[in-house]
Coordinates of C-alpha atoms in Angstrom, one line a residue:
X1 CA -30.8 -10.5 20.0
X2 CA -30.7 -7.7 22.6
X3 CA -33.8 -6.3 24.3
X4 CA -32.7 -2.5 25.1
X5 CA -35.3 -2.4 28.4
X6 CA -33.6 -5.7 29.6
X7 CA -30.1 -5.3 28.9
X8 CA -29.9 -8.6 27.7
X9 CA -29.8 -11.0 25.3
X10 CA -32.6 -12.7 23.9
X11 CA -31.5 -14.8 20.6
X12 CA -28.5 -15.4 18.2
X13 CA -28.6 -15.7 15.0
X14 CA -26.1 -17.7 13.0
X15 CA -23.8 -16.0 10.7
X16 CA -20.5 -16.8 9.0
X17 CA -17.2 -15.9 11.3
X18 CA -15.3 -13.0 12.5
X19 CA -18.6 -10.7 11.9
X20 CA -17.1 -6.6 12.5
X21 CA -19.3 -4.5 10.3
X22 CA -23.0 -5.5 11.5
X23 CA -25.9 -2.7 10.8
X24 CA -29.6 -2.8 11.0
X25 CA -32.5 -1.2 8.7
X26 CA -34.2 1.9 9.5
X27 CA -37.2 -0.6 10.0
X28 CA -35.2 -3.6 12.0
X29 CA -36.5 -6.0 9.6
X30 CA -32.5 -6.5 8.8
X31 CA -29.3 -7.1 9.1
X32 CA -26.3 -7.2 7.6
X33 CA -23.7 -8.7 9.2
X34 CA -20.2 -8.1 7.3
X35 CA -17.8 -11.4 8.3
X36 CA -13.8 -11.2 8.0
X37 CA -13.3 -14.5 8.0
X38 CA -15.3 -15.6 4.8
X39 CA -15.0 -12.3 3.2
X40 CA -18.8 -11.9 2.7
X41 CA -21.3 -9.6 3.5
X42 CA -24.8 -11.3 4.8
X43 CA -28.1 -9.8 4.9
X44 CA -30.2 -11.5 7.6
X45 CA -34.1 -11.0 7.9
X46 CA -34.9 -10.6 11.9
X47 CA -38.1 -12.3 11.7
X48 CA -37.0 -15.4 11.3
X49 CA -33.0 -15.1 11.7
X50 CA -32.5 -16.5 8.1
X51 CA -29.3 -15.6 6.0
X52 CA -31.4 -13.5 3.1
X53 CA -28.5 -12.9 0.6
X54 CA -25.2 -13.3 0.9
X55 CA -22.8 -10.8 -0.9
X56 CA -18.5 -12.3 -1.5
X57 CA -15.6 -10.9 -2.9
X58 CA -15.6 -8.5 0.3
X59 CA -11.6 -9.6 2.2
X60 CA -12.3 -7.0 5.2
X61 CA -15.8 -5.9 5.2
X62 CA -15.2 -3.2 7.7
X63 CA -18.1 -1.1 7.9
X64 CA -21.9 -0.9 7.2
X65 CA -23.8 1.6 6.1
X66 CA -27.5 2.0 4.4
X67 CA -29.5 4.9 3.1
X68 CA -32.4 3.7 2.5
X69 CA -34.3 6.4 0.6
X70 CA -31.6 6.3 -1.9
X71 CA -31.3 2.3 -1.9
X72 CA -28.0 2.7 -1.3
X73 CA -25.9 0.4 0.9
X74 CA -22.1 1.7 1.1
X75 CA -19.4 -1.0 2.5
X76 CA -15.3 -0.3 2.9
X77 CA -14.1 -2.5 2.1
X78 CA -10.7 -1.8 4.2
X79 CA -8.3 -5.5 2.8
X80 CA -8.9 -4.9 -1.0
X81 CA -8.5 -0.6 0.0
X82 CA -12.4 0.1 -2.0
X83 CA -15.7 1.6 -1.0
X84 CA -18.0 -1.1 -2.6
X85 CA -21.6 0.8 -3.5
X86 CA -24.6 -2.1 -3.4
X87 CA -28.1 -1.8 -4.7
X88 CA -30.1 -1.7 -1.2
X89 CA -33.1 -3.4 -3.0
X90 CA -31.5 -6.3 -5.9
X91 CA -28.2 -6.9 -3.4
X92 CA -26.3 -5.9 -6.9
X93 CA -23.3 -4.3 -7.2
X94 CA -22.7 -0.4 -8.5
X95 CA -19.8 0.4 -8.9
X96 CA -17.4 0.1 -6.4
X97 CA -14.5 3.2 -5.9
X98 CA -10.5 2.0 -5.2
X99 CA -8.9 3.6 -2.6
X100 CA -5.3 2.6 -3.0
X101 CA -2.9 1.5 -0.2
X102 CA -5.3 4.3 1.9
X103 CA -7.2 1.9 4.2
X104 CA -11.0 2.9 3.9
X105 CA -12.6 2.7 8.0
X106 CA -15.4 4.6 9.4
X107 CA -18.8 5.5 7.1
X108 CA -20.7 8.5 8.4
X109 CA -23.6 9.6 6.6
X110 CA -25.0 13.6 7.0
X111 CA -28.3 14.0 7.4
X112 CA -29.8 15.0 4.0
X113 CA -28.0 12.0 2.5
X114 CA -26.2 12.9 -0.1
X115 CA -22.8 12.6 1.6
X116 CA -20.7 10.6 3.0
X117 CA -17.6 10.8 5.4
X118 CA -15.1 8.0 5.5
X119 CA -12.0 7.7 7.1
X120 CA -9.2 6.1 5.7
X121 CA -6.9 4.5 8.1
X122 CA -3.8 4.6 6.2
X123 CA -2.9 8.0 5.0
X124 CA -4.8 9.9 7.6
X125 CA -7.5 11.9 6.0
X126 CA -11.5 12.3 5.4
X127 CA -13.2 11.0 2.1
X128 CA -16.2 13.5 1.1
X129 CA -17.9 11.6 -1.4
X130 CA -20.9 12.7 -3.4
X131 CA -23.2 9.9 -3.2
X132 CA -25.2 11.0 -6.6
X133 CA -22.0 11.0 -8.7
X134 CA -20.4 8.5 -6.3
X135 CA -17.4 10.6 -6.5
X136 CA -14.7 12.1 -3.6
X137 CA -15.4 15.6 -4.2
X138 CA -12.8 16.5 -1.1
X139 CA -10.1 15.2 1.4
X140 CA -9.6 16.3 4.8
X141 CA -6.4 15.9 6.8
X142 CA -7.5 14.4 10.0
X143 CA -3.8 13.6 11.6
X144 CA -2.9 10.0 11.9
X145 CA -4.8 6.4 11.5
X146 CA -9.1 7.7 11.4
X147 CA -10.9 4.7 12.4
X148 CA -14.5 5.8 13.4
X149 CA -16.6 8.6 12.4
X150 CA -20.0 10.6 12.9
X151 CA -21.8 13.0 11.8
X152 CA -23.0 16.3 14.2
X153 CA -24.2 19.6 13.0
X154 CA -21.6 20.9 16.7
X155 CA -20.1 24.1 14.8
X156 CA -16.5 23.5 17.1
X157 CA -15.5 27.6 17.3
X158 CA -11.8 29.2 18.0

């Protein structure tokens, strides 16, 4: 845990090895952590510092995106070449969307929380996913090896 005002670490949480994907709930009561070494995603309760639940079966949980108003968590697994959609409340799998050989990595959410942009590192594309149907509605060429991705309301004029 970091204190932003003092730029100091205030405490640590024990999680499985090689943490990569880390994200916090909007209210700060939970931190979700992906573990590449064990293929797990752990949910840490920030008040106690304890792991309250774990999801298994991952190879490389690369990023984690919580969409609380949809009770949804989106987790790209770069090692298995899938995106897992998990119920935020129950911590159970809803659906797995395959991306064979495409290396799903970064995720970004639109402001209306209806669409996810997913970088596909191996295929050099961005998949546009409708969160209501959990289906790819478009693909955009990004150039080689896209990774981190973000959303901006700015429009580039050429």
